[in-house]
Coordinates of C-alpha atoms in Angstrom, one line a residue:
M1 CA -2.6 -99.6 -70.4
S2 CA -2.0 -100.7 -66.8
D3 CA -3.9 -99.3 -63.9
V4 CA -0.5 -98.3 -62.4
K5 CA 0.4 -96.2 -65.4
R6 CA -3.0 -94.5 -65.4
M7 CA -2.7 -93.7 -61.7
K8 CA 0.8 -92.4 -62.1
N9 CA -0.3 -90.1 -64.9
L10 CA -3.4 -89.0 -62.9
V11 CA -1.1 -88.0 -60.0
E12 CA 1.1 -86.1 -62.4
I13 CA -1.9 -84.3 -64.0
S14 CA -3.1 -83.4 -60.5
E15 CA 0.3 -81.9 -59.7
I16 CA 0.2 -79.9 -63.0
V17 CA -3.3 -78.5 -62.2
T18 CA -2.7 -77.6 -58.6
G19 CA 0.7 -76.1 -59.4
S20 CA -0.7 -73.5 -61.9
D21 CA -3.4 -70.8 -61.8
N22 CA -3.6 -70.5 -65.6
F23 CA -5.5 -73.3 -67.5
F24 CA -4.3 -72.0 -70.9
E25 CA -0.7 -72.6 -69.9
I26 CA -1.2 -76.3 -69.0
K27 CA -4.1 -77.5 -71.2
D28 CA -1.9 -79.1 -73.9
Q29 CA 0.4 -80.7 -71.3
V30 CA -2.7 -82.3 -69.5
I31 CA -4.2 -83.5 -72.8
N32 CA -0.9 -85.2 -73.8
K33 CA -0.5 -86.8 -70.4
M34 CA -4.1 -88.2 -70.7
L35 CA -3.7 -89.5 -74.3
S36 CA -0.5 -91.3 -73.4
V37 CA -2.5 -93.8 -71.3
V38 CA -5.9 -94.2 -73.0
H39 CA -6.8 -95.6 -76.4
P40 CA -8.2 -92.4 -77.9
T41 CA -5.1 -90.7 -79.5
K42 CA -6.7 -87.4 -80.3
A43 CA -8.6 -84.8 -78.2
C44 CA -9.6 -81.2 -78.1
V45 CA -11.2 -78.7 -75.6
N46 CA -13.9 -76.2 -76.2
L47 CA -15.0 -73.4 -73.8
F48 CA -18.0 -71.1 -73.4
Y49 CA -17.4 -67.6 -72.3
N50 CA -19.8 -65.6 -70.1
K51 CA -22.4 -68.4 -70.3
D52 CA -22.9 -67.6 -74.0
Y53 CA -23.9 -71.0 -75.6
N54 CA -24.2 -69.5 -79.1
Y55 CA -20.5 -69.9 -79.6
S56 CA -18.0 -72.5 -78.7
H57 CA -14.3 -71.5 -78.4
L58 CA -11.9 -74.2 -79.6
V59 CA -9.0 -73.5 -77.3
C60 CA -7.1 -76.8 -77.6
S61 CA -6.6 -78.8 -80.8
A62 CA -2.9 -79.5 -80.9
T63 CA -3.4 -83.3 -81.4
L64 CA -5.8 -82.8 -84.4
D65 CA -4.9 -82.5 -88.1
Y66 CA -7.9 -81.5 -90.2
I67 CA -10.2 -79.7 -87.8
P68 CA -7.8 -76.8 -87.0
K69 CA -7.8 -76.1 -90.8
L70 CA -11.6 -76.2 -90.9
F71 CA -11.8 -73.7 -87.9
P72 CA -8.7 -71.5 -88.1
K73 CA -7.6 -69.7 -85.0
N74 CA -9.3 -66.3 -84.8
E75 CA -8.8 -65.5 -81.1
E76 CA -6.0 -65.4 -78.6
Y77 CA -6.7 -69.0 -77.5
G78 CA -8.2 -70.6 -80.6
A79 CA -11.2 -70.4 -82.9
K80 CA -14.7 -69.0 -82.2
V81 CA -17.2 -71.4 -83.7
D82 CA -21.0 -71.2 -84.1
F83 CA -22.3 -73.8 -81.6
S84 CA -25.4 -74.5 -83.7
I85 CA -23.3 -76.4 -86.3
Y86 CA -22.2 -79.0 -83.7
P87 CA -24.0 -82.4 -83.9
E88 CA -26.9 -83.2 -81.6
Y89 CA -25.0 -85.5 -79.2
I90 CA -22.6 -82.7 -78.3
H91 CA -25.6 -80.5 -77.4
E92 CA -26.9 -83.3 -75.4
A93 CA -23.7 -83.6 -73.4
V94 CA -23.5 -79.8 -72.8
F95 CA -27.1 -79.1 -71.8
E96 CA -27.8 -82.4 -69.9
K97 CA -24.4 -82.2 -68.2
K98 CA -23.5 -85.8 -68.9
I99 CA -20.8 -87.9 -70.6
V100 CA -22.0 -88.9 -74.1
I101 CA -20.3 -91.7 -76.2
V102 CA -20.9 -92.1 -79.9
K103 CA -19.0 -95.3 -81.0
N104 CA -19.8 -95.0 -84.7
I105 CA -20.4 -91.6 -86.3
F106 CA -21.7 -93.2 -89.4
K107 CA -24.4 -95.2 -87.7
D108 CA -25.6 -92.9 -85.0
E109 CA -28.5 -90.5 -86.1
R110 CA -27.3 -87.9 -83.5
A111 CA -24.1 -87.4 -85.5
A112 CA -25.8 -86.6 -88.8
G113 CA -23.7 -84.2 -91.0
E114 CA -20.4 -85.1 -89.3
E115 CA -19.4 -87.9 -91.6
D116 CA -17.1 -85.8 -93.9
M117 CA -15.2 -84.3 -91.0
A118 CA -14.8 -87.7 -89.4
K119 CA -13.3 -89.1 -92.7
N120 CA -10.9 -86.2 -93.0
E121 CA -9.8 -86.3 -89.4
N122 CA -9.7 -90.1 -89.5
Y123 CA -12.0 -90.9 -86.6
I124 CA -15.0 -93.1 -86.2
G125 CA -16.4 -92.2 -82.8
R126 CA -16.3 -89.6 -80.1
V127 CA -16.5 -89.3 -76.3
V128 CA -17.8 -85.9 -75.0
L129 CA -17.1 -85.0 -71.4
P130 CA -18.6 -81.7 -70.2
F131 CA -16.8 -79.3 -67.8
V132 CA -19.5 -78.7 -65.1
I133 CA -18.7 -75.9 -62.5
N134 CA -21.3 -74.8 -60.0
N135 CA -23.9 -76.7 -62.0
E136 CA -23.1 -74.7 -65.1
T137 CA -21.4 -76.2 -68.2
E138 CA -18.3 -74.1 -68.9
G139 CA -17.1 -76.2 -71.8
F140 CA -16.3 -79.7 -72.9
M141 CA -13.6 -82.1 -73.9
T142 CA -13.9 -84.4 -76.9
C143 CA -11.8 -87.6 -77.3
Y144 CA -11.7 -89.0 -80.9
L145 CA -11.9 -92.8 -81.4
Q146 CA -10.2 -94.5 -84.4
K147 CA -11.2 -97.9 -85.8
E148 CA -8.4 -99.7 -83.9
D149 CA -9.2 -98.0 -80.5
D150 CA -10.6 -100.4 -77.9
L151 CA -12.5 -98.1 -75.4
K152 CA -12.9 -99.7 -72.0
Q153 CA -14.8 -98.5 -68.9
E154 CA -11.5 -97.8 -67.1
D155 CA -10.6 -95.5 -70.0
I156 CA -13.9 -93.6 -69.6
D157 CA -13.4 -93.4 -65.8
F158 CA -9.9 -92.1 -66.3
M159 CA -10.9 -89.4 -68.9
S160 CA -13.8 -88.4 -66.6
Q161 CA -11.3 -87.8 -63.7
V162 CA -9.1 -85.8 -66.0
A163 CA -12.1 -83.7 -67.1
S164 CA -12.9 -83.0 -63.4
L165 CA -9.3 -81.8 -62.9
M166 CA -9.5 -79.6 -66.0
S167 CA -12.8 -78.1 -64.6
L168 CA -10.9 -77.2 -61.4
S169 CA -8.2 -75.5 -63.4
I170 CA -10.7 -73.6 -65.5
S171 CA -12.5 -72.5 -62.3
T172 CA -9.2 -71.4 -60.7
T173 CA -8.2 -69.5 -63.8
K174 CA -11.5 -67.7 -64.0
K175 CA -11.5 -66.8 -60.3
N176 CA -7.9 -65.4 -60.5
K177 CA -8.7 -63.5 -63.7
D178 CA -11.8 -61.9 -62.0
I179 CA -9.8 -61.0 -58.9
H180 CA -7.0 -59.5 -60.9
S181 CA -9.3 -57.6 -63.2
L182 CA -11.3 -56.3 -60.2
V183 CA -8.2 -55.2 -58.2
N184 CA -6.7 -53.5 -61.2
K185 CA -9.9 -51.7 -62.0
L186 CA -10.2 -50.6 -58.3
R187 CA -6.6 -49.6 -58.1
N188 CA -6.9 -47.4 -61.3
S189 CA -10.1 -45.9 -59.9
I190 CA -8.5 -45.1 -56.6
A191 CA -5.6 -43.6 -58.4
N192 CA -8.0 -41.4 -60.5
I193 CA -9.8 -40.4 -57.3
N194 CA -6.5 -39.3 -55.7
K195 CA -5.4 -37.5 -58.8
G196 CA -8.8 -35.8 -58.8
S197 CA -8.4 -34.8 -55.1
I198 CA -5.1 -33.1 -55.9
M199 CA -6.7 -31.3 -58.8
L200 CA -9.5 -30.3 -56.4
Y201 CA -7.0 -28.7 -54.0
S202 CA -5.3 -26.8 -56.9
S203 CA -8.4 -25.7 -58.9
K204 CA -10.9 -25.4 -56.0
D205 CA -13.6 -26.5 -58.4
I206 CA -15.8 -29.0 -56.6
Y207 CA -18.1 -29.3 -59.7
Y208 CA -15.3 -30.4 -62.0
Y209 CA -14.1 -32.9 -59.4
M210 CA -17.5 -34.4 -58.9
K211 CA -18.1 -34.6 -62.7
K212 CA -14.8 -36.6 -63.0
M213 CA -15.7 -38.8 -60.0
S214 CA -19.2 -39.7 -61.3
C215 CA -17.6 -40.9 -64.5
V216 CA -15.1 -43.0 -62.5
I217 CA -18.0 -44.6 -60.6
A218 CA -20.0 -45.4 -63.8
D219 CA -16.9 -46.9 -65.5
T220 CA -15.8 -49.0 -62.5
T221 CA -19.3 -50.5 -61.9
N222 CA -20.1 -50.9 -65.6
S223 CA -23.1 -48.6 -65.2
E224 CA -24.8 -46.5 -67.8
Y225 CA -25.6 -43.7 -65.4
S226 CA -24.2 -42.3 -62.2
M227 CA -24.8 -39.3 -60.0
I228 CA -23.0 -37.7 -57.0
N229 CA -25.1 -35.3 -54.9
I230 CA -24.3 -33.3 -51.8
Y231 CA -27.2 -32.4 -49.5
N232 CA -27.6 -29.9 -46.6
R233 CA -28.9 -31.3 -43.3
D234 CA -30.5 -29.5 -40.3
H235 CA -29.5 -30.1 -36.7
N236 CA -31.7 -33.2 -36.6
G237 CA -30.0 -34.8 -39.5
K238 CA -32.9 -34.2 -41.9
I239 CA -32.1 -33.2 -45.5
V240 CA -33.3 -29.6 -46.2
G241 CA -31.7 -28.8 -49.5
Q242 CA -29.5 -29.9 -52.4
E243 CA -26.1 -28.2 -52.5
V244 CA -24.4 -29.9 -55.5
S245 CA -25.7 -32.3 -58.1
I246 CA -23.6 -33.8 -60.9
A247 CA -24.5 -36.7 -63.3
C248 CA -22.7 -38.7 -65.9
P249 CA -23.8 -38.3 -68.6
E250 CA -25.0 -34.8 -67.9
E251 CA -28.3 -35.1 -69.7
S252 CA -29.4 -37.7 -67.3
I253 CA -29.4 -35.3 -64.3
N254 CA -33.2 -34.6 -64.3
G255 CA -34.2 -38.2 -64.7
I256 CA -32.0 -39.4 -61.8
N257 CA -33.0 -36.5 -59.5
A258 CA -36.6 -37.4 -60.0
I259 CA -36.2 -40.5 -57.9
M260 CA -33.9 -38.8 -55.3
P261 CA -36.7 -37.9 -52.9
Q262 CA -37.6 -41.6 -52.4
I263 CA -33.9 -42.3 -51.6
T264 CA -33.5 -39.3 -49.2
N265 CA -36.8 -40.1 -47.5
S266 CA -35.8 -43.7 -46.9
N267 CA -33.9 -45.0 -43.9
K268 CA -31.5 -47.0 -46.0
M269 CA -27.9 -46.0 -46.2
F270 CA -27.1 -48.5 -49.0
A271 CA -29.5 -50.4 -51.3
V272 CA -29.5 -52.4 -54.5
V273 CA -32.8 -52.2 -56.5
K274 CA -33.7 -54.8 -59.1
D275 CA -36.4 -54.6 -61.8
S276 CA -36.8 -50.9 -61.1
K277 CA -38.2 -50.0 -64.6
M278 CA -37.1 -46.5 -64.0
K279 CA -36.8 -44.1 -66.9
I280 CA -33.8 -41.9 -67.3
A281 CA -33.5 -39.6 -70.4
D282 CA -36.4 -41.6 -72.0
K283 CA -34.5 -44.9 -71.5
E284 CA -35.7 -47.6 -69.1
I285 CA -33.2 -49.1 -66.7
N286 CA -33.8 -52.3 -64.6
N287 CA -31.2 -51.9 -61.8
Y288 CA -29.7 -49.3 -59.7
M289 CA -27.9 -48.9 -56.4
F290 CA -27.1 -46.0 -54.1
M291 CA -25.0 -45.2 -51.0
R292 CA -25.5 -42.5 -48.5
L293 CA -22.6 -41.2 -46.4
E294 CA -22.3 -38.5 -43.8
I295 CA -19.7 -35.8 -44.8
D296 CA -20.2 -33.9 -41.5
S297 CA -23.1 -33.0 -39.2
K298 CA -24.4 -30.5 -41.8
S299 CA -24.0 -32.3 -45.1
E300 CA -24.5 -35.7 -46.7
L301 CA -23.2 -37.4 -49.8
I302 CA -25.3 -39.7 -52.0
V303 CA -23.7 -41.7 -54.7
F304 CA -26.0 -43.4 -57.3
C305 CA -25.4 -45.6 -60.3
G306 CA -27.8 -47.5 -62.6
G307 CA -28.0 -49.6 -65.7
N308 CA -29.5 -52.8 -67.2
S309 CA -27.0 -55.3 -65.8
E310 CA -27.4 -56.8 -62.4
Y311 CA -24.9 -55.6 -59.8
S312 CA -22.8 -58.3 -58.3
I313 CA -21.4 -58.4 -54.8
D314 CA -18.1 -57.2 -56.3
D315 CA -19.8 -54.2 -57.9
Q316 CA -21.4 -53.4 -54.5
N317 CA -18.2 -53.7 -52.6
T318 CA -16.4 -51.6 -55.2
M319 CA -19.0 -48.9 -55.1
S320 CA -18.8 -48.8 -51.3
I321 CA -15.0 -48.5 -51.4
L322 CA -15.0 -45.7 -54.0
S323 CA -17.8 -43.8 -52.4
K324 CA -15.9 -43.7 -49.1
Q325 CA -12.8 -42.5 -50.9
I326 CA -14.8 -39.7 -52.6
R327 CA -16.4 -38.8 -49.2
N328 CA -12.9 -38.7 -47.6
S329 CA -11.6 -36.5 -50.4
I330 CA -14.6 -34.1 -50.0
R331 CA -14.1 -34.1 -46.2
S332 CA -10.4 -33.4 -46.7
Y333 CA -11.2 -30.6 -49.2
E334 CA -13.7 -28.9 -46.8
Y335 CA -11.1 -29.1 -44.0
Y336 CA -8.6 -27.7 -46.5
L337 CA -10.8 -24.6 -47.2
T338 CA -11.3 -24.0 -43.5
E339 CA -7.6 -24.2 -42.6
E340 CA -6.3 -22.4 -45.7
K341 CA -7.0 -19.0 -44.2
H342 CA -4.3 -19.8 -41.5
K343 CA -1.8 -22.2 -43.1
E344 CA -1.6 -22.5 -46.9
I345 CA 1.5 -24.7 -47.1
E346 CA 1.0 -26.9 -44.0
N347 CA -2.7 -27.3 -44.7
D348 CA -2.2 -29.9 -47.5
L349 CA -0.3 -32.2 -45.1
S350 CA -2.9 -31.7 -42.4
M351 CA -5.8 -32.6 -44.7
L352 CA -4.0 -35.7 -45.9
K353 CA -3.4 -36.7 -42.3
R354 CA -7.2 -36.4 -41.7
Q355 CA -7.9 -38.5 -44.8
Q356 CA -5.5 -41.2 -43.5
S357 CA -7.3 -41.1 -40.1
L358 CA -10.7 -41.4 -41.9
I359 CA -9.4 -44.5 -43.8
M360 CA -8.2 -46.1 -40.5
N361 CA -11.2 -45.2 -38.5
S362 CA -13.4 -47.5 -40.6
S363 CA -11.9 -50.3 -38.5
S364 CA -13.7 -49.6 -35.2
D365 CA -13.8 -52.0 -32.2
L366 CA -14.3 -55.5 -33.4
D367 CA -15.3 -58.7 -31.6
V368 CA -12.6 -61.2 -32.5
F369 CA -14.1 -64.2 -30.8
S370 CA -15.7 -65.0 -27.4
D371 CA -14.4 -62.3 -24.9
N372 CA -11.7 -60.9 -27.1
R373 CA -11.8 -57.5 -28.7
M374 CA -9.6 -55.7 -31.2
Y375 CA -8.9 -52.0 -31.1
F376 CA -6.0 -49.6 -32.0
F377 CA -4.1 -46.5 -31.0
H378 CA -2.9 -44.1 -33.7
R379 CA -0.9 -40.8 -33.2
A380 CA -0.2 -39.1 -36.4
A381 CA 3.2 -37.4 -36.9
R382 CA 3.5 -33.7 -37.8
L383 CA 3.9 -34.8 -41.4
V384 CA 1.5 -37.3 -43.1
G385 CA 2.8 -40.8 -42.4
G386 CA 2.4 -44.2 -43.9
D387 CA 1.3 -46.2 -40.9
F388 CA -1.9 -48.0 -41.7
Y389 CA -4.4 -50.5 -40.1
N390 CA -7.6 -52.0 -41.4
A391 CA -9.8 -54.8 -40.1
I392 CA -12.8 -56.5 -41.8
D393 CA -15.3 -58.7 -40.0
L394 CA -16.5 -61.4 -42.4
G395 CA -18.6 -63.5 -40.0
D396 CA -16.7 -66.7 -39.2
K397 CA -13.4 -65.0 -39.9
M398 CA -11.9 -61.6 -39.4
V399 CA -9.0 -60.3 -41.6
F400 CA -6.7 -57.4 -40.7
I401 CA -3.6 -55.7 -41.9
V402 CA -1.0 -53.5 -40.2
A403 CA 1.4 -51.8 -42.6
D404 CA 4.1 -49.1 -42.7
V405 CA 4.7 -47.4 -46.0
M406 CA 8.2 -46.0 -46.5
G407 CA 8.2 -42.2 -46.6
H408 CA 5.8 -39.4 -45.7
G409 CA 3.5 -36.9 -47.4
I410 CA 1.1 -37.2 -50.3
V411 CA 2.8 -40.2 -51.9
S412 CA 2.6 -42.4 -48.8
N413 CA -1.0 -41.3 -48.2
Y414 CA -1.8 -42.3 -51.8
I415 CA -0.1 -45.7 -51.4
V416 CA -2.1 -46.3 -48.2
A417 CA -5.3 -45.8 -50.2
I418 CA -4.2 -48.3 -52.8
I419 CA -3.2 -50.9 -50.2
K420 CA -6.5 -50.5 -48.5
G421 CA -8.4 -51.0 -51.7
A422 CA -6.5 -54.1 -52.7
F423 CA -6.7 -55.5 -49.2
E424 CA -10.5 -55.1 -48.9
I425 CA -11.0 -57.0 -52.2
L426 CA -8.4 -59.8 -51.5
S427 CA -9.6 -60.4 -48.0
R428 CA -13.0 -61.4 -49.3
Y429 CA -11.6 -64.0 -51.7
L430 CA -8.7 -65.5 -49.9
D431 CA -8.4 -67.3 -46.6
D432 CA -4.7 -67.6 -46.2
P433 CA -2.8 -64.4 -45.2
G434 CA 0.3 -65.5 -47.2
E435 CA -1.8 -65.6 -50.3
I436 CA -3.3 -62.2 -49.6
L437 CA 0.2 -60.7 -49.3
E438 CA 1.4 -62.5 -52.4
Q439 CA -1.4 -61.3 -54.6
M440 CA -1.2 -57.8 -53.1
N441 CA 2.5 -57.7 -54.0
D442 CA 1.8 -59.0 -57.5
Y443 CA -0.9 -56.4 -58.1
L444 CA 1.0 -53.4 -56.6
Y445 CA 4.6 -54.2 -57.6
N446 CA 4.7 -52.3 -60.8
E447 CA 3.1 -49.2 -59.2
F448 CA 5.5 -49.3 -56.2
D449 CA 8.5 -50.0 -58.4
K450 CA 7.9 -46.9 -60.6
M451 CA 7.5 -44.7 -57.5
G452 CA 10.5 -46.2 -55.6
I453 CA 8.2 -47.1 -52.7
Y454 CA 7.8 -50.2 -50.6
S455 CA 5.8 -51.1 -47.5
T456 CA 6.3 -53.5 -44.7
A457 CA 3.0 -55.3 -43.7
I458 CA 1.6 -58.0 -41.6
V459 CA -1.7 -59.7 -42.5
G460 CA -3.7 -61.8 -40.0
V461 CA -6.8 -64.0 -40.4
V462 CA -8.7 -65.0 -37.3
D463 CA -10.7 -68.2 -37.4
K464 CA -13.4 -67.4 -34.8
N465 CA -14.8 -70.9 -34.6
N466 CA -11.5 -72.6 -33.9
L467 CA -9.8 -69.7 -32.0
K468 CA -6.9 -69.7 -34.4
L469 CA -4.9 -66.7 -35.8
S470 CA -2.8 -67.1 -38.9
I471 CA -0.4 -64.3 -39.8
A472 CA 2.0 -63.7 -42.7
N473 CA 4.8 -61.2 -42.5
A474 CA 6.2 -58.9 -45.2
G475 CA 9.3 -57.4 -43.5
H476 CA 7.3 -56.2 -40.5
Y477 CA 7.8 -56.6 -36.7
F478 CA 6.2 -59.7 -35.2
P479 CA 3.6 -59.1 -32.5
I480 CA 4.4 -59.1 -28.8
I481 CA 2.3 -61.8 -27.1
I482 CA 1.3 -61.9 -23.5
S483 CA 0.3 -65.5 -22.6
N484 CA -2.3 -66.6 -20.0
D485 CA 0.5 -67.1 -17.5
N486 CA 1.5 -63.4 -17.9
T487 CA 4.8 -64.2 -19.7
A488 CA 5.8 -62.1 -22.7
K489 CA 6.9 -63.7 -26.0
N490 CA 8.7 -61.4 -28.4
N491 CA 10.2 -63.4 -31.3
Q492 CA 11.6 -60.6 -33.5
E493 CA 14.1 -63.1 -34.9
G494 CA 11.4 -65.0 -36.7
E495 CA 11.3 -65.4 -40.5
R496 CA 10.2 -62.1 -42.1
G497 CA 9.2 -62.0 -45.7
I498 CA 10.3 -59.3 -48.2
P499 CA 8.4 -56.0 -47.9
V500 CA 5.6 -55.4 -50.5
G501 CA 6.8 -53.8 -53.7
I502 CA 10.5 -54.9 -53.6
I503 CA 10.6 -58.2 -55.5
E504 CA 8.0 -59.5 -57.9
E505 CA 6.4 -62.9 -57.3
T506 CA 7.4 -63.1 -53.6
H507 CA 6.2 -66.0 -51.5
Y508 CA 5.0 -65.4 -47.9
R509 CA 4.7 -68.1 -45.3
S510 CA 1.8 -68.2 -42.8
V511 CA 2.3 -68.9 -39.1
E512 CA -0.6 -70.0 -36.8
Y513 CA -1.3 -69.1 -33.2
N514 CA -3.7 -70.6 -30.7
L515 CA -5.7 -67.6 -29.4
S516 CA -7.0 -69.6 -26.4
D517 CA -3.5 -69.5 -25.0
V518 CA -3.2 -65.7 -25.4
K519 CA -4.2 -63.0 -23.0
E520 CA -3.1 -60.1 -25.3
M521 CA -1.3 -59.5 -28.6
C522 CA 0.1 -56.2 -29.8
F523 CA 1.0 -55.4 -33.4
F524 CA 2.9 -52.1 -33.9
T525 CA 5.0 -50.0 -36.2
D526 CA 8.4 -48.5 -35.5
G527 CA 7.2 -45.1 -34.2
I528 CA 6.7 -46.3 -30.6
L529 CA 10.1 -48.1 -30.5
E530 CA 12.1 -45.1 -31.9
M531 CA 10.8 -42.4 -29.6
K532 CA 13.7 -41.1 -27.4
N533 CA 13.8 -39.7 -23.9
K534 CA 15.9 -36.7 -22.7
D535 CA 19.0 -39.0 -22.5
G536 CA 18.6 -40.1 -26.1
E537 CA 17.5 -43.6 -25.1
E538 CA 14.9 -45.3 -27.3
F539 CA 11.7 -46.7 -25.9
G540 CA 12.4 -50.0 -27.7
I541 CA 10.9 -53.5 -27.7
E542 CA 11.7 -53.8 -24.0
G543 CA 9.8 -50.6 -23.1
L544 CA 6.8 -51.7 -25.1
T545 CA 6.8 -55.2 -23.6
N546 CA 6.9 -53.8 -20.0
F547 CA 4.1 -51.4 -20.8
L548 CA 1.9 -54.3 -22.1
L549 CA 2.6 -56.4 -19.0
E550 CA 1.6 -53.5 -16.8
N551 CA -1.7 -52.9 -18.7
T552 CA -3.0 -56.5 -19.3
K553 CA -5.9 -56.0 -16.9
N554 CA -6.9 -52.6 -18.1
N555 CA -9.9 -52.0 -20.4
K556 CA -9.6 -50.2 -23.7
E557 CA -10.1 -46.7 -22.5
T558 CA -7.6 -47.0 -19.7
T559 CA -5.0 -48.7 -21.9
L560 CA -5.3 -46.1 -24.6
G561 CA -5.1 -43.3 -22.1
N562 CA -2.0 -44.9 -20.6
V563 CA -0.4 -45.1 -24.0
R564 CA -0.9 -41.3 -24.4
E565 CA 0.6 -40.7 -20.9
E566 CA 3.5 -43.0 -21.6
I567 CA 4.3 -41.1 -24.9
N568 CA 4.0 -37.7 -23.2
S569 CA 6.1 -38.6 -20.2
F570 CA 8.9 -40.5 -22.2
A571 CA 9.3 -38.6 -25.4
E572 CA 11.6 -35.6 -25.1
N573 CA 10.9 -34.0 -28.5
K574 CA 7.3 -34.7 -29.5
E575 CA 7.6 -32.6 -32.7
K576 CA 10.0 -35.1 -34.1
L577 CA 7.9 -38.2 -33.3
D578 CA 7.1 -40.5 -36.2
D579 CA 3.6 -42.0 -36.6
I580 CA 2.8 -44.3 -33.7
L581 CA 0.4 -47.2 -34.4
L582 CA -0.5 -49.9 -31.9
V583 CA -3.1 -52.6 -32.6
F584 CA -4.4 -54.8 -29.7
I585 CA -6.2 -58.1 -29.6
K586 CA -7.1 -58.4 -26.0
N587 CA -9.0 -61.0 -23.9
T588 CA -11.5 -59.2 -21.6
D589 CA -12.0 -62.0 -19.1
E590 CA -9.7 -60.5 -16.5
I591 CA -10.3 -56.8 -17.3
E592 CA -10.9 -54.8 -14.2

């Protein structure tokens, strides 16, 4: 085969691999493309799952005749085969992570025992190319040589390049599967927590609620044991007694409580402990983690889970998110009990409004880069709204979302919680805001579609080192930008994507801004624009733009105070105001 033909097929294989996030959908196509330009005319692919080298999974054998009959398909993607029966040279390729070539099965001692299979499959030699990802062998590809095959170095080089591309596809598939599984598990857990919260309001049984939530924590983090405790604190913040203690399973309560003093006496608010050798219900566990959260000045929540598997970063992040959701629900419930004496019906809405505020207040002031800061103003409507903002500082980058969920009440508050959970996971895996919105839409579409809900959203990623901001828009307003020369840019005619939850498999385009040219950016929802004065005139884009120009040199406190004054002086009927949310990225160089 000519070098030109090989190069053409390699380019086509590269396009196939980069155009798909599922290795199993493209594996046969890639193999066929490879075999059309090299002398081996047969090949197969084996994978190891979860680093288990006891079994090799034959996931691709379409070009073979005899071997698929010898190892019939017994799994979704192929056959599960005891790896110990494979010849020595394949073990060598896998564990030494190198290409191994056996030109003649019948003369090489490392192939002993393979002769009958070679005769039946009509091959005389094999080339074994391992799939090495992060210095771990995830599987291998075998190319079968027949008598007439003339194996050249350029064939080996070409097959090696194809193996590298297949390794990339396997890695991408594994990553996407892990993200999808994690987000789905988190979404289901948050849904269970919200359902539990509603049951808590109706039953007023905190013990039943915490029992359910402890099982949700255990299931989501793959833990054998979990516990949720509420402690009383004195005016100095010192724990003085245990108010509620619930464990899953129930018989583990004494064993876990035995180590609680060392947790409550520590200064750590979150910790992961390895090789603990702690005994619970006469069973030793090696790992546990806990999180402490303030409910209010008089009480503290401690969430604990333990087991024999090590806790990954994903497990830790998931526990953090769920613990905060449980804390928010308990806070909301306590507010509910206090207010119930005065307003039974309106109290539900008030509590959900507080929960929404607690969700958003996790995004406090953030340093964006250099002299820039990010902060927000939120004025909740009389009813619970769907305006939502969250920002996460991840070191060299900062990721944020501004969203507006259609509707009000419990449903929109529930959707806000789901969006927040999905966003917090995706923002740690993906760098492109368009991809974050695409995967968020994919994961949430079915849920939104069933409920008849959608949400506009804008996601931004700040590259602190290069002073760049990339944003992707899902049917939301574009930000108003005040440049360094004090001119305002307001391109509301720009290309907006489809809101999240309307169309499945939606693509979102990212737009980049140079933050060094920007004095201030303001992201917003429609509440500020739609407020009306006594003459029925809306505040509008023009009103907001003029306000920003007048406040470019004001610090955070002055700016937020002026927002409140502007609303109070402009709005005629404040009872009918929608949620108002403004998010500022502001250069503090010229702040007075």
